[in-house]
mmCIF file with all atom_site columns, C-alpha atoms in Angstrom:
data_model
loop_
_atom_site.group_PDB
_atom_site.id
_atom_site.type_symbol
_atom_site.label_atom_id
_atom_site.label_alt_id
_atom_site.label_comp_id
_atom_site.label_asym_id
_atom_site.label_entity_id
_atom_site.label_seq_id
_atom_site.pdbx_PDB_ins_code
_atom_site.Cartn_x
_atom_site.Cartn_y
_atom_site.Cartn_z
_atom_site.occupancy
_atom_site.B_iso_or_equiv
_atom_site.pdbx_formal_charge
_atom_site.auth_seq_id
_atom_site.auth_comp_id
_atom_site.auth_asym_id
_atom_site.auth_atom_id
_atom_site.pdbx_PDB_model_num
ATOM 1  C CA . UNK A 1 1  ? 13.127  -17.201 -0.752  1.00 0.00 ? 14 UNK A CA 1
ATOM 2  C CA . UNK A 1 2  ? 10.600  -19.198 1.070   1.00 0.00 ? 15 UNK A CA 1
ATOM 3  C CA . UNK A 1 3  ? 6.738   -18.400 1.943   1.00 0.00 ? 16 UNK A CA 1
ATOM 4  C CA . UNK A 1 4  ? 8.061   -16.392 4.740   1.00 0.00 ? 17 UNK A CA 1
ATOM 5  C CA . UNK A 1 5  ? 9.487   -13.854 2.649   1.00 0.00 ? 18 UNK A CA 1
ATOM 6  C CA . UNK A 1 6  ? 7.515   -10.648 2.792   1.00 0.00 ? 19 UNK A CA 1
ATOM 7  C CA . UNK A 1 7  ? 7.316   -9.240  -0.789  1.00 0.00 ? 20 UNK A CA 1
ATOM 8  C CA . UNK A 1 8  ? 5.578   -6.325  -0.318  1.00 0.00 ? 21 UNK A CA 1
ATOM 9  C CA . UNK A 1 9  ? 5.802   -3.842  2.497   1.00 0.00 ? 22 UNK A CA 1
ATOM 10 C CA . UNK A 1 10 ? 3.391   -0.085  2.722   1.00 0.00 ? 23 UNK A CA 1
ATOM 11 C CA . UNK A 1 11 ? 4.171   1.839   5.844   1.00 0.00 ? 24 UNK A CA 1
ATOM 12 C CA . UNK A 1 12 ? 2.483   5.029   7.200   1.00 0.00 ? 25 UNK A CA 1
ATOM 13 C CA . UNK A 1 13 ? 0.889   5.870   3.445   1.00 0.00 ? 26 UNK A CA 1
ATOM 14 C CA . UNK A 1 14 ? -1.014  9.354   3.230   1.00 0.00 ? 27 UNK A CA 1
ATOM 15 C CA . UNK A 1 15 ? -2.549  10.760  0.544   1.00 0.00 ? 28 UNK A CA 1
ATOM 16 C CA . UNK A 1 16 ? -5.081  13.607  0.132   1.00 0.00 ? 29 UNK A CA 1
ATOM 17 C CA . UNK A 1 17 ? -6.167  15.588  -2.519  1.00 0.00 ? 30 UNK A CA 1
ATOM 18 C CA . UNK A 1 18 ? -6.443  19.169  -0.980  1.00 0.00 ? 31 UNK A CA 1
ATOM 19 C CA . UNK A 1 19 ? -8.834  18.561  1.572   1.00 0.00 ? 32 UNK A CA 1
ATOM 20 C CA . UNK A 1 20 ? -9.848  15.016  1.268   1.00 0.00 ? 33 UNK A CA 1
ATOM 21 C CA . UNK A 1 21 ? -7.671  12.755  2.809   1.00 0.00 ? 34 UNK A CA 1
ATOM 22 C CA . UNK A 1 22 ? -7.986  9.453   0.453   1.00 0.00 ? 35 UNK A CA 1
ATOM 23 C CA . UNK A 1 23 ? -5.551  7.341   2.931   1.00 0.00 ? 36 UNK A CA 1
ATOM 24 C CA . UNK A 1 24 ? -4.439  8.013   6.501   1.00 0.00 ? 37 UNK A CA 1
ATOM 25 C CA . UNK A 1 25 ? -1.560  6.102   8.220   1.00 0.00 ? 38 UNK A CA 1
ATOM 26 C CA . UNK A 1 26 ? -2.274  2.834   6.116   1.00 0.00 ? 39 UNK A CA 1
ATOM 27 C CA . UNK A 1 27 ? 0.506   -0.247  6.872   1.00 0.00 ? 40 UNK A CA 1
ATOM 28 C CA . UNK A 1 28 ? -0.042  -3.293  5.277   1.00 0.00 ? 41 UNK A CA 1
ATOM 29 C CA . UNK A 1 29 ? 2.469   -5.964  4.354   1.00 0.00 ? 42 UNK A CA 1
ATOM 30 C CA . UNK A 1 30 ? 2.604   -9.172  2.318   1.00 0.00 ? 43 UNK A CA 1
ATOM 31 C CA . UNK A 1 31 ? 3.977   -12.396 2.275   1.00 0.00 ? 44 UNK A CA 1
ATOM 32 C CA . UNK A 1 32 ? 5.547   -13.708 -0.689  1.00 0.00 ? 45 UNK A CA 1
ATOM 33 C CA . UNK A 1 33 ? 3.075   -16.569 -2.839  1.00 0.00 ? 46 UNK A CA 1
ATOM 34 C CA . UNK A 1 34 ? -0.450  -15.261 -0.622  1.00 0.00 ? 47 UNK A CA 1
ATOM 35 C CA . UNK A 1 35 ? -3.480  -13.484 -2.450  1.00 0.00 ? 48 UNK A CA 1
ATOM 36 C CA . UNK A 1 36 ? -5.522  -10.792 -0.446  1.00 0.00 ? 49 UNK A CA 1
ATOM 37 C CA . UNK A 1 37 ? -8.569  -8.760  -1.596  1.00 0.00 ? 50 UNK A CA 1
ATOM 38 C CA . UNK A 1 38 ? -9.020  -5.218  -0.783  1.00 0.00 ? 51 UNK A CA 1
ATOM 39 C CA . UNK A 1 39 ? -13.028 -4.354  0.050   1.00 0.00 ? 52 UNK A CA 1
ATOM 40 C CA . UNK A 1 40 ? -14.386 -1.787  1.642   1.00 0.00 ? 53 UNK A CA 1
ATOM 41 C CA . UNK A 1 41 ? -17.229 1.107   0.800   1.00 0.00 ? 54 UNK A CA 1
ATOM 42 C CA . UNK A 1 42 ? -17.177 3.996   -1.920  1.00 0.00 ? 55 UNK A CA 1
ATOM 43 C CA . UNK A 1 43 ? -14.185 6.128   -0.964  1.00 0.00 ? 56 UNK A CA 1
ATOM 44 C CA . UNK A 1 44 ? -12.453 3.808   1.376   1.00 0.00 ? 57 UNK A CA 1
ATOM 45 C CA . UNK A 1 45 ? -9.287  4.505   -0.894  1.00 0.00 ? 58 UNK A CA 1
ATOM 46 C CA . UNK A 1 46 ? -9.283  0.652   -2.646  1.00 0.00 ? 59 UNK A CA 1
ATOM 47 C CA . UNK A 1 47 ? -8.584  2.148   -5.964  1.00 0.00 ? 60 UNK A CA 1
ATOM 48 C CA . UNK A 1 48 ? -5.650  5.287   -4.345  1.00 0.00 ? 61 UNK A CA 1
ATOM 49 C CA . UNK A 1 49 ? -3.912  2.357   -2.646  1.00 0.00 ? 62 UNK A CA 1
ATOM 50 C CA . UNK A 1 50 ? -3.450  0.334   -5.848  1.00 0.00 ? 63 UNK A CA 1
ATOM 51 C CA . UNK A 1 51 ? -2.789  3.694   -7.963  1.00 0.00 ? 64 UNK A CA 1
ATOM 52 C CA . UNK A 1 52 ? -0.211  4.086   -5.210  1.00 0.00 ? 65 UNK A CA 1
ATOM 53 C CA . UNK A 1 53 ? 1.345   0.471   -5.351  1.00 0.00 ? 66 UNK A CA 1
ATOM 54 C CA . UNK A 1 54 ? 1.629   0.782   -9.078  1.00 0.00 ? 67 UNK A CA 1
ATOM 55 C CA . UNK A 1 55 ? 3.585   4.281   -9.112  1.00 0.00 ? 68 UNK A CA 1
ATOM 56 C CA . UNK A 1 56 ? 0.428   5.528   -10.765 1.00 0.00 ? 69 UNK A CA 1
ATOM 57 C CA . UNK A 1 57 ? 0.255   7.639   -7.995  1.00 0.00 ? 70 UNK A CA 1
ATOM 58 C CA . UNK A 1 58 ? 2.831   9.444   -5.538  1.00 0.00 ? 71 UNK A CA 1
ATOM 59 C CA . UNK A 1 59 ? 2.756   9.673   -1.793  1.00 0.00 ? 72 UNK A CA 1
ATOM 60 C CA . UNK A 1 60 ? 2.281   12.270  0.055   1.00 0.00 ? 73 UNK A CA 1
ATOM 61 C CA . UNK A 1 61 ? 4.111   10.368  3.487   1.00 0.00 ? 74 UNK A CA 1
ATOM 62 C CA . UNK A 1 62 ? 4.899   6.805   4.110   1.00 0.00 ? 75 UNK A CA 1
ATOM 63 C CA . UNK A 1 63 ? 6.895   4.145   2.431   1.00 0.00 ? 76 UNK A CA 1
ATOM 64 C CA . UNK A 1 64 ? 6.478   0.958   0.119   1.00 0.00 ? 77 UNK A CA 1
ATOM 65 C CA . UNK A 1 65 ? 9.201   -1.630  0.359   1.00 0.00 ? 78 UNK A CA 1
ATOM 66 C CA . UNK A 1 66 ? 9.496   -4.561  -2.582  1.00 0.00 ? 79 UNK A CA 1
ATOM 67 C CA . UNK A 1 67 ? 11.490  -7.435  -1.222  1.00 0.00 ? 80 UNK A CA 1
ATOM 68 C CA . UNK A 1 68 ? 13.198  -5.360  0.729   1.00 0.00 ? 81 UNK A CA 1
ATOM 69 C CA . UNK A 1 69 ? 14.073  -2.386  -1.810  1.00 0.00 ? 82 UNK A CA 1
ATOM 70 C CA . UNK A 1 70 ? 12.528  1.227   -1.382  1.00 0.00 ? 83 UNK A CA 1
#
């Protein structure tokens, strides 16, 4: 695999709780051996997005790829 490789993949996320929507139509994608930081106000869904990415959390729409693999 080289630093091309894209290890992690979200598509299209949603999640909401009832009525609050905690993320909307969120797409984000990383490249294999790269760090990135997630900021962003109280509520911006920092800490639903890594719930999400750990399988804390389920989706309500949207897709997560690792290295390919659903």
């Amino acid at each position: 695999m080289t630093s091309d490789t894209t290890a992690i993949r979200v598509s299209q996320i949603r999640k909401a709780y009832g009525a609050t929507v905690a993320l909307d139509d969120v797409s984000v994608s990383v490249k294999q051996g790269t760090v990135h930081a997630l900021l962003g106000e109280n509520g911006a869904g920092k800490s639903t997005i890594v719930k999400v990415l750990s399988g804390l959390v389920s989706t309500d729409t949207g897709t997560i790829e690792v290295f390919g693999q659903p």
